[in-house]
């Protein structure tokens, strides 16, 4: 399995899940996708860095926006 294509699948799945449920947590995403929470956090940071998603509000009560 090519790790690059697997990474894109996780990233796409994260975006799809954030669109469906903007209040989903990293722990819930990790459980849904069957990957480590750290993998989710790393991918969320990358998506924010390239401007694909944005966190609105606080870490506890905020939500995600897919741009």
mmJSON file of the N, C-alpha and C atoms, coordinates in Angstrom:
{"data_MODEL":{"atom_site":{
"group_PDB":["ATOM","ATOM","ATOM","ATOM","ATOM","ATOM","ATOM","ATOM","ATOM","ATOM","ATOM","ATOM","ATOM","ATOM","ATOM","ATOM","ATOM","ATOM","ATOM","ATOM","ATOM","ATOM","ATOM","ATOM","ATOM","ATOM","ATOM","ATOM","ATOM","ATOM","ATOM","ATOM","ATOM","ATOM","ATOM","ATOM","ATOM","ATOM","ATOM","ATOM","ATOM","ATOM","ATOM","ATOM","ATOM","ATOM","ATOM","ATOM","ATOM","ATOM","ATOM","ATOM","ATOM","ATOM","ATOM","ATOM","ATOM","ATOM","ATOM","ATOM","ATOM","ATOM","ATOM","ATOM","ATOM","ATOM","ATOM","ATOM","ATOM","ATOM","ATOM","ATOM","ATOM","ATOM","ATOM","ATOM","ATOM","ATOM","ATOM","ATOM","ATOM","ATOM","ATOM","ATOM","ATOM","ATOM","ATOM","ATOM","ATOM","ATOM","ATOM","ATOM","ATOM","ATOM","ATOM","ATOM","ATOM","ATOM","ATOM","ATOM","ATOM","ATOM","ATOM","ATOM","ATOM","ATOM","ATOM","ATOM","ATOM","ATOM","ATOM","ATOM","ATOM","ATOM","ATOM","ATOM","ATOM","ATOM","ATOM","ATOM","ATOM","ATOM","ATOM","ATOM","ATOM","ATOM","ATOM","ATOM","ATOM","ATOM","ATOM","ATOM","ATOM","ATOM","ATOM","ATOM","ATOM","ATOM","ATOM","ATOM","ATOM","ATOM","ATOM","ATOM","ATOM","ATOM","ATOM","ATOM","ATOM","ATOM","ATOM","ATOM","ATOM","ATOM","ATOM","ATOM","ATOM","ATOM","ATOM","ATOM","ATOM","ATOM","ATOM","ATOM","ATOM","ATOM","ATOM","ATOM","ATOM","ATOM","ATOM","ATOM","ATOM","ATOM","ATOM","ATOM","ATOM","ATOM","ATOM","ATOM","ATOM","ATOM","ATOM","ATOM","ATOM","ATOM","ATOM","ATOM","ATOM","ATOM","ATOM","ATOM","ATOM","ATOM","ATOM","ATOM","ATOM","ATOM","ATOM","ATOM","ATOM"],
"id":[1,2,3,4,5,6,7,8,9,10,11,12,13,14,15,16,17,18,19,20,21,22,23,24,25,26,27,28,29,30,31,32,33,34,35,36,37,38,39,40,41,42,43,44,45,46,47,48,49,50,51,52,53,54,55,56,57,58,59,60,61,62,63,64,65,66,67,68,69,70,71,72,73,74,75,76,77,78,79,80,81,82,83,84,85,86,87,88,89,90,91,92,93,94,95,96,97,98,99,100,101,102,103,104,105,106,107,108,109,110,111,112,113,114,115,116,117,118,119,120,121,122,123,124,125,126,127,128,129,130,131,132,133,134,135,136,137,138,139,140,141,142,143,144,145,146,147,148,149,150,151,152,153,154,155,156,157,158,159,160,161,162,163,164,165,166,167,168,169,170,171,172,173,174,175,176,177,178,179,180,181,182,183,184,185,186,187,188,189,190,191,192,193,194,195,196,197,198,199,200,201],
"type_symbol":["N","C","C","N","C","C","N","C","C","N","C","C","N","C","C","N","C","C","N","C","C","N","C","C","N","C","C","N","C","C","N","C","C","N","C","C","N","C","C","N","C","C","N","C","C","N","C","C","N","C","C","N","C","C","N","C","C","N","C","C","N","C","C","N","C","C","N","C","C","N","C","C","N","C","C","N","C","C","N","C","C","N","C","C","N","C","C","N","C","C","N","C","C","N","C","C","N","C","C","N","C","C","N","C","C","N","C","C","N","C","C","N","C","C","N","C","C","N","C","C","N","C","C","N","C","C","N","C","C","N","C","C","N","C","C","N","C","C","N","C","C","N","C","C","N","C","C","N","C","C","N","C","C","N","C","C","N","C","C","N","C","C","N","C","C","N","C","C","N","C","C","N","C","C","N","C","C","N","C","C","N","C","C","N","C","C","N","C","C","N","C","C","N","C","C","N","C","C","N","C","C"],
"label_atom_id":["N","CA","C","N","CA","C","N","CA","C","N","CA","C","N","CA","C","N","CA","C","N","CA","C","N","CA","C","N","CA","C","N","CA","C","N","CA","C","N","CA","C","N","CA","C","N","CA","C","N","CA","C","N","CA","C","N","CA","C","N","CA","C","N","CA","C","N","CA","C","N","CA","C","N","CA","C","N","CA","C","N","CA","C","N","CA","C","N","CA","C","N","CA","C","N","CA","C","N","CA","C","N","CA","C","N","CA","C","N","CA","C","N","CA","C","N","CA","C","N","CA","C","N","CA","C","N","CA","C","N","CA","C","N","CA","C","N","CA","C","N","CA","C","N","CA","C","N","CA","C","N","CA","C","N","CA","C","N","CA","C","N","CA","C","N","CA","C","N","CA","C","N","CA","C","N","CA","C","N","CA","C","N","CA","C","N","CA","C","N","CA","C","N","CA","C","N","CA","C","N","CA","C","N","CA","C","N","CA","C","N","CA","C","N","CA","C","N","CA","C","N","CA","C","N","CA","C","N","CA","C","N","CA","C"],
"label_alt_id":[null,null,null,null,null,null,null,null,null,null,null,null,null,null,null,null,null,null,null,null,null,null,null,null,null,null,null,null,null,null,null,null,null,null,null,null,null,null,null,null,null,null,null,null,null,null,null,null,null,null,null,null,null,null,null,null,null,null,null,null,null,null,null,null,null,null,null,null,null,null,null,null,null,null,null,null,null,null,null,null,null,null,null,null,null,null,null,null,null,null,null,null,null,null,null,null,null,null,null,null,null,null,null,null,null,null,null,null,null,null,null,null,null,null,null,null,null,null,null,null,null,null,null,null,null,null,null,null,null,null,null,null,null,null,null,null,null,null,null,null,null,null,null,null,null,null,null,null,null,null,null,null,null,null,null,null,null,null,null,null,null,null,null,null,null,null,null,null,null,null,null,null,null,null,null,null,null,null,null,null,null,null,null,null,null,null,null,null,null,null,null,null,null,null,null,null,null,null,null,null,null],
"label_comp_id":["UNK","UNK","UNK","UNK","UNK","UNK","UNK","UNK","UNK","UNK","UNK","UNK","UNK","UNK","UNK","UNK","UNK","UNK","UNK","UNK","UNK","UNK","UNK","UNK","UNK","UNK","UNK","UNK","UNK","UNK","UNK","UNK","UNK","UNK","UNK","UNK","UNK","UNK","UNK","UNK","UNK","UNK","UNK","UNK","UNK","UNK","UNK","UNK","UNK","UNK","UNK","UNK","UNK","UNK","UNK","UNK","UNK","UNK","UNK","UNK","UNK","UNK","UNK","UNK","UNK","UNK","UNK","UNK","UNK","UNK","UNK","UNK","UNK","UNK","UNK","UNK","UNK","UNK","UNK","UNK","UNK","UNK","UNK","UNK","UNK","UNK","UNK","UNK","UNK","UNK","UNK","UNK","UNK","UNK","UNK","UNK","UNK","UNK","UNK","UNK","UNK","UNK","UNK","UNK","UNK","UNK","UNK","UNK","UNK","UNK","UNK","UNK","UNK","UNK","UNK","UNK","UNK","UNK","UNK","UNK","UNK","UNK","UNK","UNK","UNK","UNK","UNK","UNK","UNK","UNK","UNK","UNK","UNK","UNK","UNK","UNK","UNK","UNK","UNK","UNK","UNK","UNK","UNK","UNK","UNK","UNK","UNK","UNK","UNK","UNK","UNK","UNK","UNK","UNK","UNK","UNK","UNK","UNK","UNK","UNK","UNK","UNK","UNK","UNK","UNK","UNK","UNK","UNK","UNK","UNK","UNK","UNK","UNK","UNK","UNK","UNK","UNK","UNK","UNK","UNK","UNK","UNK","UNK","UNK","UNK","UNK","UNK","UNK","UNK","UNK","UNK","UNK","UNK","UNK","UNK","UNK","UNK","UNK","UNK","UNK","UNK"],
"label_asym_id":["A","A","A","A","A","A","A","A","A","A","A","A","A","A","A","A","A","A","A","A","A","A","A","A","A","A","A","A","A","A","A","A","A","A","A","A","A","A","A","A","A","A","A","A","A","A","A","A","A","A","A","A","A","A","A","A","A","A","A","A","A","A","A","A","A","A","A","A","A","A","A","A","A","A","A","A","A","A","A","A","A","A","A","A","A","A","A","A","A","A","A","A","A","A","A","A","A","A","A","A","A","A","A","A","A","A","A","A","A","A","A","A","A","A","A","A","A","A","A","A","A","A","A","A","A","A","A","A","A","A","A","A","A","A","A","A","A","A","A","A","A","A","A","A","A","A","A","A","A","A","A","A","A","A","A","A","A","A","A","A","A","A","A","A","A","A","A","A","A","A","A","A","A","A","A","A","A","A","A","A","A","A","A","A","A","A","A","A","A","A","A","A","A","A","A","A","A","A","A","A","A"],
"label_entity_id":["1","1","1","1","1","1","1","1","1","1","1","1","1","1","1","1","1","1","1","1","1","1","1","1","1","1","1","1","1","1","1","1","1","1","1","1","1","1","1","1","1","1","1","1","1","1","1","1","1","1","1","1","1","1","1","1","1","1","1","1","1","1","1","1","1","1","1","1","1","1","1","1","1","1","1","1","1","1","1","1","1","1","1","1","1","1","1","1","1","1","1","1","1","1","1","1","1","1","1","1","1","1","1","1","1","1","1","1","1","1","1","1","1","1","1","1","1","1","1","1","1","1","1","1","1","1","1","1","1","1","1","1","1","1","1","1","1","1","1","1","1","1","1","1","1","1","1","1","1","1","1","1","1","1","1","1","1","1","1","1","1","1","1","1","1","1","1","1","1","1","1","1","1","1","1","1","1","1","1","1","1","1","1","1","1","1","1","1","1","1","1","1","1","1","1","1","1","1","1","1","1"],
"label_seq_id":[1,1,1,2,2,2,3,3,3,4,4,4,5,5,5,6,6,6,7,7,7,8,8,8,9,9,9,10,10,10,11,11,11,12,12,12,13,13,13,14,14,14,15,15,15,16,16,16,17,17,17,18,18,18,19,19,19,20,20,20,21,21,21,22,22,22,23,23,23,24,24,24,25,25,25,26,26,26,27,27,27,28,28,28,29,29,29,30,30,30,31,31,31,32,32,32,33,33,33,34,34,34,35,35,35,36,36,36,37,37,37,38,38,38,39,39,39,40,40,40,41,41,41,42,42,42,43,43,43,44,44,44,45,45,45,46,46,46,47,47,47,48,48,48,49,49,49,50,50,50,51,51,51,52,52,52,53,53,53,54,54,54,55,55,55,56,56,56,57,57,57,58,58,58,59,59,59,60,60,60,61,61,61,62,62,62,63,63,63,64,64,64,65,65,65,66,66,66,67,67,67],
"pdbx_PDB_ins_code":[null,null,null,null,null,null,null,null,null,null,null,null,null,null,null,null,null,null,null,null,null,null,null,null,null,null,null,null,null,null,null,null,null,null,null,null,null,null,null,null,null,null,null,null,null,null,null,null,null,null,null,null,null,null,null,null,null,null,null,null,null,null,null,null,null,null,null,null,null,null,null,null,null,null,null,null,null,null,null,null,null,null,null,null,null,null,null,null,null,null,null,null,null,null,null,null,null,null,null,null,null,null,null,null,null,null,null,null,null,null,null,null,null,null,null,null,null,null,null,null,null,null,null,null,null,null,null,null,null,null,null,null,null,null,null,null,null,null,null,null,null,null,null,null,null,null,null,null,null,null,null,null,null,null,null,null,null,null,null,null,null,null,null,null,null,null,null,null,null,null,null,null,null,null,null,null,null,null,null,null,null,null,null,null,null,null,null,null,null,null,null,null,null,null,null,null,null,null,null,null,null],
"Cartn_x":[0.857,0.0,0.886,0.551,1.295,0.84,1.745,1.356,0.81,1.293,0.799,-0.682,-1.108,-2.522,-3.375,-2.834,-3.571,-3.793,-2.788,-2.909,-3.996,-4.085,-5.123,-6.507,-6.618,-7.907,-8.343,-7.41,-7.723,-8.113,-7.353,-7.645,-9.024,-9.33,-10.647,-11.764,-11.519,-12.513,-12.721,-11.638,-11.749,-12.619,-12.328,-13.11,-14.584,-14.871,-16.258,-16.968,-16.284,-16.893,-17.075,-16.132,-16.282,-17.438,-17.662,-18.795,-20.109,-20.142,-21.358,-21.63,-20.568,-20.724,-19.607,-19.832,-18.787,-18.334,-19.107,-18.771,-18.075,-17.722,-17.074,-15.696,-15.301,-14.016,-12.948,-11.696,-10.578,-10.679,-11.078,-11.23,-12.303,-13.425,-14.504,-14.052,-13.314,-12.792,-11.841,-10.964,-9.996,-10.71,-11.737,-12.491,-13.229,-13.852,-14.592,-13.694,-12.505,-11.622,-10.628,-10.574,-9.682,-8.216,-7.93,-6.537,-6.292,-5.036,-4.682,-5.156,-5.466,-5.878,-4.78,-3.531,-2.404,-2.416,-2.804,-2.911,-3.961,-5.086,-6.152,-5.65,-5.001,-4.504,-3.502,-2.618,-1.622,-2.316,-3.314,-4.036,-4.88,-5.484,-6.239,-5.311,-4.119,-3.149,-2.744,-2.521,-2.159,-3.29,-4.516,-5.673,-5.845,-5.593,-5.68,-4.577,-3.384,-2.226,-2.439,-3.073,-3.295,-4.622,-5.368,-6.588,-7.816,-7.837,-8.995,-10.062,-9.626,-10.568,-10.187,-11.137,-10.905,-11.637,-10.997,-11.628,-12.257,-13.539,-14.264,-14.628,-14.189,-14.477,-13.384,-13.691,-12.703,-12.55,-11.498,-11.28,-12.411,-12.957,-13.986,-15.385,-15.753,-17.135,-17.237,-16.109,-16.122,-16.533,-16.412,-16.745,-15.812,-15.857,-15.018,-15.815,-15.135,-15.706,-14.819,-15.41,-14.682,-14.797,-13.651,-13.647,-13.589],
"Cartn_y":[-1.196,0.0,1.237,2.157,3.405,4.352,4.726,5.606,6.948,7.424,8.701,8.633,7.585,7.483,7.217,6.465,6.216,7.53,8.396,9.697,10.549,10.502,11.27,10.735,9.422,8.831,9.311,9.338,9.802,11.275,12.071,13.501,13.738,13.034,13.169,12.726,11.656,11.169,12.168,12.788,13.808,14.956,15.446,16.555,16.185,14.986,14.546,14.483,13.968,13.871,15.233,16.153,17.508,18.24,17.972,18.57,18.036,16.729,16.1,16.492,16.642,16.965,17.909,19.228,20.199,20.154,19.504,19.46,18.152,17.317,16.035,16.273,15.388,15.525,14.684,14.98,14.205,12.752,12.531,11.159,10.41,11.071,10.435,10.137,11.072,10.846,9.651,9.574,8.477,7.134,7.085,5.838,5.475,6.465,6.241,5.733,6.323,6.015,4.905,4.493,3.396,3.766,5.015,5.459,6.081,6.372,6.968,8.426,8.873,10.267,11.215,10.824,11.653,11.837,10.793,10.871,11.904,11.887,12.859,14.272,14.472,15.804,16.322,15.444,15.828,16.24,15.468,15.783,17.041,17.256,18.492,19.702,19.591,20.695,20.981,19.914,20.1,20.763,20.315,20.893,22.365,22.719,24.125,24.94,24.367,25.052,25.404,24.497,24.755,25.453,25.783,26.56,25.773,24.464,23.641,23.63,23.782,23.813,24.941,25.316,26.394,26.045,26.294,26.085,27.403,27.364,28.553,28.363,29.287,29.179,28.424,28.07,27.427,25.947,25.355,23.926,23.103,23.576,22.796,22.973,24.204,24.451,24.914,25.01,25.483,24.406,24.764,23.819,24.042,23.092,23.141,23.685,24.439,24.872,24.327,23.631,23.162,24.26,24.744,25.888,25.456],
"Cartn_z":[0.0,0.0,0.0,-0.851,-0.939,0.173,1.093,2.199,1.732,0.583,0.067,-0.265,-0.98,-1.358,-0.128,0.824,2.059,2.814,2.822,3.48,2.857,1.526,0.847,1.17,1.297,1.653,3.032,3.978,5.333,5.299,4.557,4.459,3.851,2.788,2.16,3.081,3.824,4.778,5.911,6.343,7.397,6.894,5.691,5.138,5.0,4.52,4.357,5.703,6.716,8.043,8.692,8.453,8.999,8.331,7.055,6.346,6.915,7.162,7.682,9.135,9.939,11.355,11.789,11.69,12.017,13.486,14.345,15.77,16.171,15.187,15.473,16.103,17.011,17.685,16.987,17.293,16.737,17.187,18.422,18.924,18.146,17.874,17.111,15.675,15.075,13.726,13.702,14.701,14.768,14.864,15.689,15.852,14.563,13.945,12.698,11.571,11.458,10.336,10.654,11.915,12.284,12.262,12.613,12.687,14.061,14.361,15.645,15.72,16.918,17.12,16.631,16.84,16.397,14.873,14.15,12.692,12.3,13.004,12.749,13.024,14.165,14.531,13.513,13.043,12.04,10.734,10.321,9.086,9.224,10.386,10.615,10.51,11.085,11.026,9.578,8.789,7.377,6.601,6.856,6.159,6.515,7.769,8.175,7.51,7.443,6.874,5.406,4.659,3.229,2.956,4.014,3.847,3.433,3.686,3.312,4.401,5.676,6.795,7.738,8.587,9.547,10.838,11.967,13.267,13.687,14.025,14.461,15.917,16.756,18.18,18.922,20.159,21.016,20.684,21.226,21.022,21.628,22.72,23.417,22.805,22.493,22.049,20.591,19.894,18.514,17.531,16.244,15.188,13.995,13.051,11.857,10.687,9.828,8.559,7.451,6.492,5.323,4.278,3.814,2.89,1.434],
"occupancy":[1.0,1.0,1.0,1.0,1.0,1.0,1.0,1.0,1.0,1.0,1.0,1.0,1.0,1.0,1.0,1.0,1.0,1.0,1.0,1.0,1.0,1.0,1.0,1.0,1.0,1.0,1.0,1.0,1.0,1.0,1.0,1.0,1.0,1.0,1.0,1.0,1.0,1.0,1.0,1.0,1.0,1.0,1.0,1.0,1.0,1.0,1.0,1.0,1.0,1.0,1.0,1.0,1.0,1.0,1.0,1.0,1.0,1.0,1.0,1.0,1.0,1.0,1.0,1.0,1.0,1.0,1.0,1.0,1.0,1.0,1.0,1.0,1.0,1.0,1.0,1.0,1.0,1.0,1.0,1.0,1.0,1.0,1.0,1.0,1.0,1.0,1.0,1.0,1.0,1.0,1.0,1.0,1.0,1.0,1.0,1.0,1.0,1.0,1.0,1.0,1.0,1.0,1.0,1.0,1.0,1.0,1.0,1.0,1.0,1.0,1.0,1.0,1.0,1.0,1.0,1.0,1.0,1.0,1.0,1.0,1.0,1.0,1.0,1.0,1.0,1.0,1.0,1.0,1.0,1.0,1.0,1.0,1.0,1.0,1.0,1.0,1.0,1.0,1.0,1.0,1.0,1.0,1.0,1.0,1.0,1.0,1.0,1.0,1.0,1.0,1.0,1.0,1.0,1.0,1.0,1.0,1.0,1.0,1.0,1.0,1.0,1.0,1.0,1.0,1.0,1.0,1.0,1.0,1.0,1.0,1.0,1.0,1.0,1.0,1.0,1.0,1.0,1.0,1.0,1.0,1.0,1.0,1.0,1.0,1.0,1.0,1.0,1.0,1.0,1.0,1.0,1.0,1.0,1.0,1.0,1.0,1.0,1.0,1.0,1.0,1.0],
"B_iso_or_equiv":[0.0,0.0,0.0,0.0,0.0,0.0,0.0,0.0,0.0,0.0,0.0,0.0,0.0,0.0,0.0,0.0,0.0,0.0,0.0,0.0,0.0,0.0,0.0,0.0,0.0,0.0,0.0,0.0,0.0,0.0,0.0,0.0,0.0,0.0,0.0,0.0,0.0,0.0,0.0,0.0,0.0,0.0,0.0,0.0,0.0,0.0,0.0,0.0,0.0,0.0,0.0,0.0,0.0,0.0,0.0,0.0,0.0,0.0,0.0,0.0,0.0,0.0,0.0,0.0,0.0,0.0,0.0,0.0,0.0,0.0,0.0,0.0,0.0,0.0,0.0,0.0,0.0,0.0,0.0,0.0,0.0,0.0,0.0,0.0,0.0,0.0,0.0,0.0,0.0,0.0,0.0,0.0,0.0,0.0,0.0,0.0,0.0,0.0,0.0,0.0,0.0,0.0,0.0,0.0,0.0,0.0,0.0,0.0,0.0,0.0,0.0,0.0,0.0,0.0,0.0,0.0,0.0,0.0,0.0,0.0,0.0,0.0,0.0,0.0,0.0,0.0,0.0,0.0,0.0,0.0,0.0,0.0,0.0,0.0,0.0,0.0,0.0,0.0,0.0,0.0,0.0,0.0,0.0,0.0,0.0,0.0,0.0,0.0,0.0,0.0,0.0,0.0,0.0,0.0,0.0,0.0,0.0,0.0,0.0,0.0,0.0,0.0,0.0,0.0,0.0,0.0,0.0,0.0,0.0,0.0,0.0,0.0,0.0,0.0,0.0,0.0,0.0,0.0,0.0,0.0,0.0,0.0,0.0,0.0,0.0,0.0,0.0,0.0,0.0,0.0,0.0,0.0,0.0,0.0,0.0,0.0,0.0,0.0,0.0,0.0,0.0],
"pdbx_formal_charge":[null,null,null,null,null,null,null,null,null,null,null,null,null,null,null,null,null,null,null,null,null,null,null,null,null,null,null,null,null,null,null,null,null,null,null,null,null,null,null,null,null,null,null,null,null,null,null,null,null,null,null,null,null,null,null,null,null,null,null,null,null,null,null,null,null,null,null,null,null,null,null,null,null,null,null,null,null,null,null,null,null,null,null,null,null,null,null,null,null,null,null,null,null,null,null,null,null,null,null,null,null,null,null,null,null,null,null,null,null,null,null,null,null,null,null,null,null,null,null,null,null,null,null,null,null,null,null,null,null,null,null,null,null,null,null,null,null,null,null,null,null,null,null,null,null,null,null,null,null,null,null,null,null,null,null,null,null,null,null,null,null,null,null,null,null,null,null,null,null,null,null,null,null,null,null,null,null,null,null,null,null,null,null,null,null,null,null,null,null,null,null,null,null,null,null,null,null,null,null,null,null],
"auth_seq_id":[1,1,1,2,2,2,3,3,3,4,4,4,5,5,5,6,6,6,7,7,7,8,8,8,9,9,9,10,10,10,11,11,11,12,12,12,13,13,13,14,14,14,15,15,15,16,16,16,17,17,17,18,18,18,19,19,19,20,20,20,21,21,21,22,22,22,23,23,23,24,24,24,25,25,25,26,26,26,27,27,27,28,28,28,29,29,29,30,30,30,31,31,31,32,32,32,33,33,33,34,34,34,35,35,35,36,36,36,37,37,37,38,38,38,39,39,39,40,40,40,41,41,41,42,42,42,43,43,43,44,44,44,45,45,45,46,46,46,47,47,47,48,48,48,49,49,49,50,50,50,51,51,51,52,52,52,53,53,53,54,54,54,55,55,55,56,56,56,57,57,57,58,58,58,59,59,59,60,60,60,61,61,61,62,62,62,63,63,63,64,64,64,65,65,65,66,66,66,67,67,67],
"auth_comp_id":["UNK","UNK","UNK","UNK","UNK","UNK","UNK","UNK","UNK","UNK","UNK","UNK","UNK","UNK","UNK","UNK","UNK","UNK","UNK","UNK","UNK","UNK","UNK","UNK","UNK","UNK","UNK","UNK","UNK","UNK","UNK","UNK","UNK","UNK","UNK","UNK","UNK","UNK","UNK","UNK","UNK","UNK","UNK","UNK","UNK","UNK","UNK","UNK","UNK","UNK","UNK","UNK","UNK","UNK","UNK","UNK","UNK","UNK","UNK","UNK","UNK","UNK","UNK","UNK","UNK","UNK","UNK","UNK","UNK","UNK","UNK","UNK","UNK","UNK","UNK","UNK","UNK","UNK","UNK","UNK","UNK","UNK","UNK","UNK","UNK","UNK","UNK","UNK","UNK","UNK","UNK","UNK","UNK","UNK","UNK","UNK","UNK","UNK","UNK","UNK","UNK","UNK","UNK","UNK","UNK","UNK","UNK","UNK","UNK","UNK","UNK","UNK","UNK","UNK","UNK","UNK","UNK","UNK","UNK","UNK","UNK","UNK","UNK","UNK","UNK","UNK","UNK","UNK","UNK","UNK","UNK","UNK","UNK","UNK","UNK","UNK","UNK","UNK","UNK","UNK","UNK","UNK","UNK","UNK","UNK","UNK","UNK","UNK","UNK","UNK","UNK","UNK","UNK","UNK","UNK","UNK","UNK","UNK","UNK","UNK","UNK","UNK","UNK","UNK","UNK","UNK","UNK","UNK","UNK","UNK","UNK","UNK","UNK","UNK","UNK","UNK","UNK","UNK","UNK","UNK","UNK","UNK","UNK","UNK","UNK","UNK","UNK","UNK","UNK","UNK","UNK","UNK","UNK","UNK","UNK","UNK","UNK","UNK","UNK","UNK","UNK"],
"auth_asym_id":["A","A","A","A","A","A","A","A","A","A","A","A","A","A","A","A","A","A","A","A","A","A","A","A","A","A","A","A","A","A","A","A","A","A","A","A","A","A","A","A","A","A","A","A","A","A","A","A","A","A","A","A","A","A","A","A","A","A","A","A","A","A","A","A","A","A","A","A","A","A","A","A","A","A","A","A","A","A","A","A","A","A","A","A","A","A","A","A","A","A","A","A","A","A","A","A","A","A","A","A","A","A","A","A","A","A","A","A","A","A","A","A","A","A","A","A","A","A","A","A","A","A","A","A","A","A","A","A","A","A","A","A","A","A","A","A","A","A","A","A","A","A","A","A","A","A","A","A","A","A","A","A","A","A","A","A","A","A","A","A","A","A","A","A","A","A","A","A","A","A","A","A","A","A","A","A","A","A","A","A","A","A","A","A","A","A","A","A","A","A","A","A","A","A","A","A","A","A","A","A","A"],
"auth_atom_id":["N","CA","C","N","CA","C","N","CA","C","N","CA","C","N","CA","C","N","CA","C","N","CA","C","N","CA","C","N","CA","C","N","CA","C","N","CA","C","N","CA","C","N","CA","C","N","CA","C","N","CA","C","N","CA","C","N","CA","C","N","CA","C","N","CA","C","N","CA","C","N","CA","C","N","CA","C","N","CA","C","N","CA","C","N","CA","C","N","CA","C","N","CA","C","N","CA","C","N","CA","C","N","CA","C","N","CA","C","N","CA","C","N","CA","C","N","CA","C","N","CA","C","N","CA","C","N","CA","C","N","CA","C","N","CA","C","N","CA","C","N","CA","C","N","CA","C","N","CA","C","N","CA","C","N","CA","C","N","CA","C","N","CA","C","N","CA","C","N","CA","C","N","CA","C","N","CA","C","N","CA","C","N","CA","C","N","CA","C","N","CA","C","N","CA","C","N","CA","C","N","CA","C","N","CA","C","N","CA","C","N","CA","C","N","CA","C","N","CA","C","N","CA","C","N","CA","C","N","CA","C","N","CA","C"],
"pdbx_PDB_model_num":[1,1,1,1,1,1,1,1,1,1,1,1,1,1,1,1,1,1,1,1,1,1,1,1,1,1,1,1,1,1,1,1,1,1,1,1,1,1,1,1,1,1,1,1,1,1,1,1,1,1,1,1,1,1,1,1,1,1,1,1,1,1,1,1,1,1,1,1,1,1,1,1,1,1,1,1,1,1,1,1,1,1,1,1,1,1,1,1,1,1,1,1,1,1,1,1,1,1,1,1,1,1,1,1,1,1,1,1,1,1,1,1,1,1,1,1,1,1,1,1,1,1,1,1,1,1,1,1,1,1,1,1,1,1,1,1,1,1,1,1,1,1,1,1,1,1,1,1,1,1,1,1,1,1,1,1,1,1,1,1,1,1,1,1,1,1,1,1,1,1,1,1,1,1,1,1,1,1,1,1,1,1,1,1,1,1,1,1,1,1,1,1,1,1,1,1,1,1,1,1,1]
}}}
